[in-house]
CSV table of C-alpha atoms in Angstrom, one decimal:
chain,number,residue,atom,x,y,z
A,28,MET,CA,55.4,80.0,-113.7
A,29,ARG,CA,56.1,76.8,-111.9
A,30,LEU,CA,56.6,78.7,-108.6
A,31,THR,CA,53.4,80.6,-109.1
A,32,SER,CA,51.5,77.3,-109.9
A,33,GLY,CA,53.0,75.8,-106.8
A,34,VAL,CA,51.8,78.7,-104.6
A,35,GLN,CA,48.3,78.6,-106.1
A,36,ALA,CA,48.1,74.8,-105.6
A,37,ALA,CA,49.2,75.3,-101.9
A,38,ARG,CA,46.6,78.0,-101.5
A,39,LEU,CA,43.9,75.7,-103.0
A,40,ARG,CA,44.9,72.9,-100.7
A,41,ASN,CA,44.7,75.2,-97.7
A,42,ARG,CA,41.2,76.4,-98.8
A,43,PHE,CA,40.0,72.9,-99.3
A,44,THR,CA,41.4,71.9,-95.8
A,45,THR,CA,39.7,75.0,-94.2
A,46,VAL,CA,36.4,74.2,-95.9
A,47,ALA,CA,36.6,70.5,-94.8
A,48,ILE,CA,37.3,71.6,-91.2
A,49,VAL,CA,34.4,74.0,-91.3
A,50,LEU,CA,32.1,71.3,-92.7
A,51,PHE,CA,33.3,68.8,-90.1
A,52,ILE,CA,32.6,71.2,-87.3
A,53,ALA,CA,29.2,72.2,-88.7
A,54,SER,CA,28.3,68.5,-89.0
A,55,ALA,CA,29.4,67.8,-85.5
A,56,LEU,CA,27.4,70.7,-84.1
A,57,GLY,CA,24.4,69.5,-86.0
A,58,GLN,CA,24.7,66.0,-84.6
A,59,ALA,CA,25.2,67.5,-81.1
A,60,GLN,CA,22.1,69.7,-81.4
A,61,ALA,CA,19.8,66.9,-82.8
A,62,PRO,CA,19.8,64.8,-79.6
A,63,SER,CA,19.2,68.0,-77.6
A,64,SER,CA,16.1,68.8,-79.8
A,65,ASP,CA,14.9,65.2,-79.4
A,66,THR,CA,15.4,65.4,-75.7
A,67,GLU,CA,13.3,68.5,-75.5
A,68,GLN,CA,10.6,66.9,-77.5
A,69,LEU,CA,10.7,63.9,-75.2
A,70,VAL,CA,10.4,66.1,-72.1
A,71,ALA,CA,7.5,68.0,-73.6
A,72,ARG,CA,5.8,64.6,-74.4
A,73,ALA,CA,6.2,63.4,-70.9
A,74,GLU,CA,4.9,66.7,-69.4
A,75,ALA,CA,1.9,66.7,-71.8
A,76,ALA,CA,1.1,63.1,-71.0
A,77,PHE,CA,1.3,63.8,-67.2
A,78,ALA,CA,-1.0,66.9,-67.7
A,79,CYS,CA,-3.5,64.7,-69.6
A,80,GLY,CA,-3.4,62.2,-66.7
A,81,VAL,CA,-4.2,65.0,-64.2
A,82,GLU,CA,-7.1,66.3,-66.4
A,83,THR,CA,-8.6,62.8,-66.7
A,84,LYS,CA,-8.1,61.8,-63.0
A,85,THR,CA,-11.8,61.1,-62.6
A,86,ARG,CA,-11.6,58.4,-65.2
A,87,LEU,CA,-9.1,56.1,-63.5
A,88,LEU,CA,-8.2,53.7,-66.4
A,89,GLU,CA,-7.7,56.5,-68.9
A,90,SER,CA,-5.8,58.5,-66.4
A,91,ARG,CA,-3.4,55.7,-65.7
A,92,LYS,CA,-2.7,55.2,-69.4
A,93,HIS,CA,-1.6,58.8,-69.7
A,94,PHE,CA,0.6,58.5,-66.6
A,95,SER,CA,2.1,55.3,-67.9
A,96,THR,CA,3.0,57.1,-71.2
A,97,ALA,CA,4.7,59.8,-69.1
A,98,THR,CA,6.5,57.1,-67.1
A,99,ASP,CA,7.9,55.6,-70.3
A,100,ALA,CA,9.0,59.0,-71.6
A,101,TYR,CA,10.9,59.7,-68.4
A,102,LEU,CA,12.5,56.3,-68.4
A,103,GLU,CA,13.7,57.0,-72.0
A,104,LEU,CA,15.3,60.2,-70.7
A,105,HIS,CA,17.1,58.0,-68.1
A,106,ARG,CA,18.3,55.6,-70.8
A,107,ARG,CA,19.7,58.5,-72.7
A,108,GLY,CA,21.9,59.4,-69.8
A,109,LEU,CA,20.0,62.3,-68.2
A,110,ARG,CA,20.6,62.4,-64.4
A,111,SER,CA,18.9,64.7,-62.0
A,112,ALA,CA,16.9,64.4,-58.8
A,113,LYS,CA,14.0,66.3,-60.4
A,114,LEU,CA,13.9,63.8,-63.3
A,115,TYR,CA,13.5,60.9,-60.9
A,116,ALA,CA,11.0,62.8,-58.8
A,117,ASN,CA,8.8,63.3,-61.9
A,118,LEU,CA,9.4,59.7,-62.9
A,119,GLY,CA,8.4,58.4,-59.5
A,120,ASN,CA,5.2,60.5,-59.4
A,121,ALA,CA,4.2,59.4,-62.9
A,122,ALA,CA,4.9,55.7,-62.1
A,123,MET,CA,3.0,55.9,-58.8
A,124,LEU,CA,-0.1,57.4,-60.5
A,125,ALA,CA,0.2,54.8,-63.3
A,126,ASP,CA,0.0,52.0,-60.7
A,127,ARG,CA,3.6,51.1,-61.5
A,128,TRP,CA,4.8,51.8,-58.0
A,129,PRO,CA,7.8,49.4,-58.0
A,130,GLU,CA,9.3,51.6,-60.6
A,131,ALA,CA,8.4,54.6,-58.4
A,132,ILE,CA,10.4,52.9,-55.6
A,133,TRP,CA,13.3,52.5,-57.9
A,134,ALA,CA,13.1,56.1,-59.2
A,135,ASN,CA,13.1,57.6,-55.7
A,136,HIS,CA,16.1,55.5,-54.7
A,137,VAL,CA,18.1,56.6,-57.8
A,138,GLY,CA,17.1,60.2,-57.1
A,139,LEU,CA,18.3,59.9,-53.5
A,140,LEU,CA,21.7,58.7,-54.7
A,141,LEU,CA,22.0,62.1,-56.4
A,142,ASP,CA,20.5,64.1,-53.6
A,143,PRO,CA,20.2,62.3,-50.3
A,144,ASN,CA,18.6,65.3,-48.7
A,145,ASP,CA,15.6,65.6,-51.0
A,146,ARG,CA,12.8,65.3,-48.5
A,147,THR,CA,10.1,64.9,-51.2
A,148,LEU,CA,11.9,61.9,-52.7
A,149,ARG,CA,12.0,60.3,-49.2
A,150,GLU,CA,8.4,61.0,-48.5
A,151,HIS,CA,7.3,59.6,-51.9
A,152,LEU,CA,9.5,56.5,-51.3
A,153,ALA,CA,7.8,55.8,-48.0
A,154,ILE,CA,4.4,56.1,-49.7
A,155,ALA,CA,5.4,53.7,-52.5
A,156,ARG,CA,6.9,51.2,-50.0
A,157,ALA,CA,3.6,51.1,-48.1
A,158,LYS,CA,2.1,49.2,-51.0
A,159,ILE,CA,4.4,46.2,-50.7
A,160,LEU,CA,2.6,43.1,-49.5
A,161,TYR,CA,5.2,41.4,-47.3
A,162,PRO,CA,5.0,37.7,-46.5
A,163,PRO,CA,3.0,37.0,-43.3
A,164,SER,CA,6.2,35.7,-41.6
A,165,GLY,CA,7.9,39.1,-42.4
A,166,GLN,CA,10.8,37.9,-44.7
A,167,GLY,CA,12.3,40.8,-46.6
A,168,ARG,CA,10.7,43.5,-44.4
A,169,LEU,CA,12.8,46.6,-44.1
A,170,GLU,CA,14.2,47.9,-40.8
A,171,PRO,CA,13.0,51.4,-39.8
A,172,ASP,CA,15.3,54.3,-40.8
A,173,LEU,CA,16.6,55.8,-37.6
A,174,TRP,CA,17.8,59.0,-39.3
A,175,PRO,CA,15.1,61.7,-38.9
A,176,ILE,CA,13.8,62.9,-42.3
A,177,TRP,CA,14.2,66.5,-41.3
A,178,LEU,CA,17.9,66.1,-40.3
A,179,HIS,CA,20.5,66.9,-42.9
A,180,ARG,CA,22.5,64.0,-44.2
A,181,PRO,CA,26.1,65.1,-44.6
A,182,THR,CA,27.7,64.1,-47.9
A,183,GLU,CA,31.2,62.8,-48.2
A,184,GLY,CA,32.4,66.1,-49.6
A,185,GLU,CA,30.9,68.1,-46.7
A,186,ILE,CA,32.5,65.8,-44.1
A,187,LEU,CA,35.8,66.0,-45.9
A,188,TRP,CA,35.7,69.8,-45.9
A,189,LEU,CA,34.7,69.9,-42.2
A,190,ARG,CA,37.4,67.4,-41.3
A,191,TYR,CA,40.1,69.6,-42.8
A,192,VAL,CA,38.8,72.7,-41.0
A,193,VAL,CA,38.6,70.8,-37.6
A,194,TYR,CA,42.1,69.3,-38.2
A,195,VAL,CA,43.6,72.7,-38.8
A,196,GLY,CA,41.9,74.0,-35.7
A,197,LEU,CA,43.3,71.0,-33.7
A,198,CYS,CA,46.8,71.6,-34.9
A,199,LEU,CA,46.6,75.3,-33.9
A,200,ALA,CA,45.2,74.4,-30.6
A,201,VAL,CA,47.9,71.8,-29.9
A,202,SER,CA,50.6,74.3,-30.8
A,203,PHE,CA,49.4,76.6,-28.0
A,204,LEU,CA,48.7,73.8,-25.5
A,205,PHE,CA,52.0,74.1,-23.7
A,206,HIS,CA,51.7,77.9,-23.4
A,207,ILE,CA,48.1,78.0,-22.2
A,208,ARG,CA,48.0,75.5,-19.3
A,209,ASN,CA,44.3,75.7,-18.5
A,210,LEU,CA,41.8,72.9,-17.9
A,211,ARG,CA,39.2,74.4,-20.1
A,212,TYR,CA,41.7,74.8,-22.9
A,213,PHE,CA,42.8,71.2,-22.5
A,214,LEU,CA,39.1,70.1,-22.7
A,215,LEU,CA,38.8,72.2,-25.9
A,216,VAL,CA,41.8,70.4,-27.4
A,217,ALA,CA,40.4,67.0,-26.3
A,218,SER,CA,37.0,67.9,-27.9
A,219,LEU,CA,38.6,68.8,-31.2
A,220,PHE,CA,40.6,65.6,-31.2
A,221,LEU,CA,37.4,63.5,-30.6
A,222,LEU,CA,35.6,65.5,-33.3
A,223,THR,CA,38.4,64.8,-35.7
A,224,ALA,CA,38.3,61.1,-34.9
A,225,ALA,CA,34.5,61.1,-35.4
A,226,LEU,CA,34.8,62.8,-38.7
A,227,LEU,CA,37.4,60.3,-39.8
A,228,PHE,CA,35.1,57.5,-38.9
A,229,ALA,CA,32.2,59.2,-40.7
A,230,SER,CA,34.3,59.5,-43.9
A,231,TRP,CA,35.3,55.9,-43.7
A,232,HIS,CA,31.7,54.8,-43.1
A,233,LEU,CA,30.4,56.8,-46.1
A,234,ARG,CA,33.1,55.4,-48.3
A,235,HIS,CA,32.5,51.9,-47.1
A,236,GLN,CA,28.7,52.3,-47.7
A,237,ALA,CA,29.4,53.6,-51.3
A,238,GLU,CA,31.6,50.5,-51.9
A,239,LEU,CA,28.8,48.2,-50.6
A,240,GLU,CA,26.3,50.0,-52.9
A,241,HIS,CA,28.6,49.3,-55.8
A,242,GLN,CA,29.4,45.7,-54.9
A,243,THR,CA,25.9,44.7,-53.8
A,244,PRO,CA,23.5,47.1,-55.6
A,245,LEU,CA,19.9,47.5,-54.5
A,246,VAL,CA,17.4,45.5,-56.5
A,247,ILE,CA,13.6,46.3,-56.8
A,248,LEU,CA,11.2,43.6,-58.0
A,249,THR,CA,8.8,44.9,-60.7
A,250,ALA,CA,6.5,41.8,-60.4
A,251,ASN,CA,5.8,38.9,-58.1
A,252,ALA,CA,8.8,36.6,-58.7
A,253,ASP,CA,9.6,32.9,-58.0
A,254,PHE,CA,12.5,32.7,-55.5
A,255,HIS,CA,14.6,29.8,-56.8
A,256,ARG,CA,17.5,27.9,-55.1
A,257,GLY,CA,19.5,28.0,-58.3
A,258,ASN,CA,19.9,30.1,-61.4
A,259,GLY,CA,17.1,28.5,-63.4
A,260,PRO,CA,13.4,27.7,-63.3
A,261,SER,CA,14.3,24.0,-63.0
A,262,TYR,CA,15.7,24.5,-59.5
A,263,PRO,CA,13.3,24.2,-56.5
A,264,ARG,CA,11.8,27.3,-55.0
A,265,HIS,CA,12.9,28.6,-51.6
A,266,PRO,CA,11.1,26.6,-48.9
A,267,VAL,CA,10.2,29.5,-46.7
A,268,VAL,CA,9.5,32.3,-49.3
A,269,PRO,CA,8.8,30.6,-52.6
A,270,VAL,CA,7.4,33.8,-54.1
A,271,LEU,CA,8.6,37.3,-53.6
A,272,PRO,CA,6.1,40.2,-53.8
A,273,ARG,CA,6.5,43.0,-56.3
A,274,GLY,CA,8.2,46.1,-55.0
A,275,LEU,CA,10.4,44.1,-52.6
A,276,GLU,CA,13.9,45.5,-52.0
A,277,MET,CA,16.9,43.3,-51.8
A,278,ARG,CA,20.7,43.2,-52.5
A,279,GLN,CA,22.3,41.6,-55.5
A,280,THR,CA,25.4,39.6,-54.5
A,281,HIS,CA,26.3,38.4,-58.0
A,282,ARG,CA,25.0,37.6,-61.5
A,283,ARG,CA,25.0,34.6,-63.7
A,284,GLY,CA,23.6,35.2,-67.2
A,285,ASN,CA,20.1,36.5,-66.9
A,286,TRP,CA,19.8,35.4,-63.2
A,287,LEU,CA,20.5,37.5,-60.2
A,288,HIS,CA,21.6,36.0,-56.8
A,289,VAL,CA,20.0,38.2,-54.2
A,290,ARG,CA,19.9,38.5,-50.4
A,291,LEU,CA,16.8,39.7,-48.6
A,292,THR,CA,17.0,42.1,-45.7
A,293,THR,CA,16.2,39.2,-43.3
A,294,GLY,CA,19.1,37.1,-44.6
A,295,GLU,CA,17.4,34.6,-47.1
A,296,THR,CA,19.3,34.1,-50.4
A,297,GLY,CA,18.2,32.8,-53.7
A,298,TRP,CA,17.9,33.5,-57.4
A,299,ILE,CA,15.5,35.7,-59.5
A,300,HIS,CA,15.3,36.4,-63.2
A,301,ALA,CA,16.8,39.7,-64.2
A,302,SER,CA,13.8,40.7,-66.3
A,303,GLN,CA,11.7,40.9,-63.1
A,304,ALA,CA,14.0,43.4,-61.4
A,305,LEU,CA,15.3,47.0,-61.6
A,306,ILE,CA,18.8,47.7,-60.3
A,307,VAL,CA,19.4,50.9,-58.4
A,308,GLU,CA,22.5,52.5,-60.0
A,309,PRO,CA,23.5,56.2,-60.4
């Protein structure tokens, strides 16, 4: 009897354990599905608000309110961790139509970090940048992008793959160099060597650029901001550019509390309050 009771108790414990595991998994699945449902509702809300903005485009103020609602919904999706070039394209469009174009500049930049070859994002970025009112003396003005918009921008992965292919070709070509003593063949080997060196430099440049983006992230001003000499409103403003225009792009060199030390494209440095800026991060 004791043995039977022990077996029954063991079976009961196993059943309770199994039920507990099933309940735990069901609870976990329910928690995992809830954010997904909320996310879908948020996407639907953003799309509906954007559609209302399009329908009321003849009534400017009302239309901007709808586009602003769509912008806030897309921003909430970003805060929840969603990342895609399409999301930031939609966010940029909504922000632009809501007259929140500094946020459109930020959204297009973040989208281009995910897909540097998205031509639509680059075109929309150029449109939003055209609204920036630079100082008359030109401080903070961007240098023109020399890379043609239609030309593919190779990613680090693409260059790495091509580098290995060219390197293997170079090794094979060198192994036959002493058997095929021909000027054209020698020029082919030299070309492969130069191409390998160029690809190595390109890989280093992209990696170095990524490190700079991480160490000195791009900052977009959301409103006109006082440009102080120190990290506080009590410090005097910059003598050349006391006020920075909304939408201006600059680099953050470091942070102290709620103040960002930034450097303009033309070299001027100073401090702005973090609440007036958006940082471009993937």
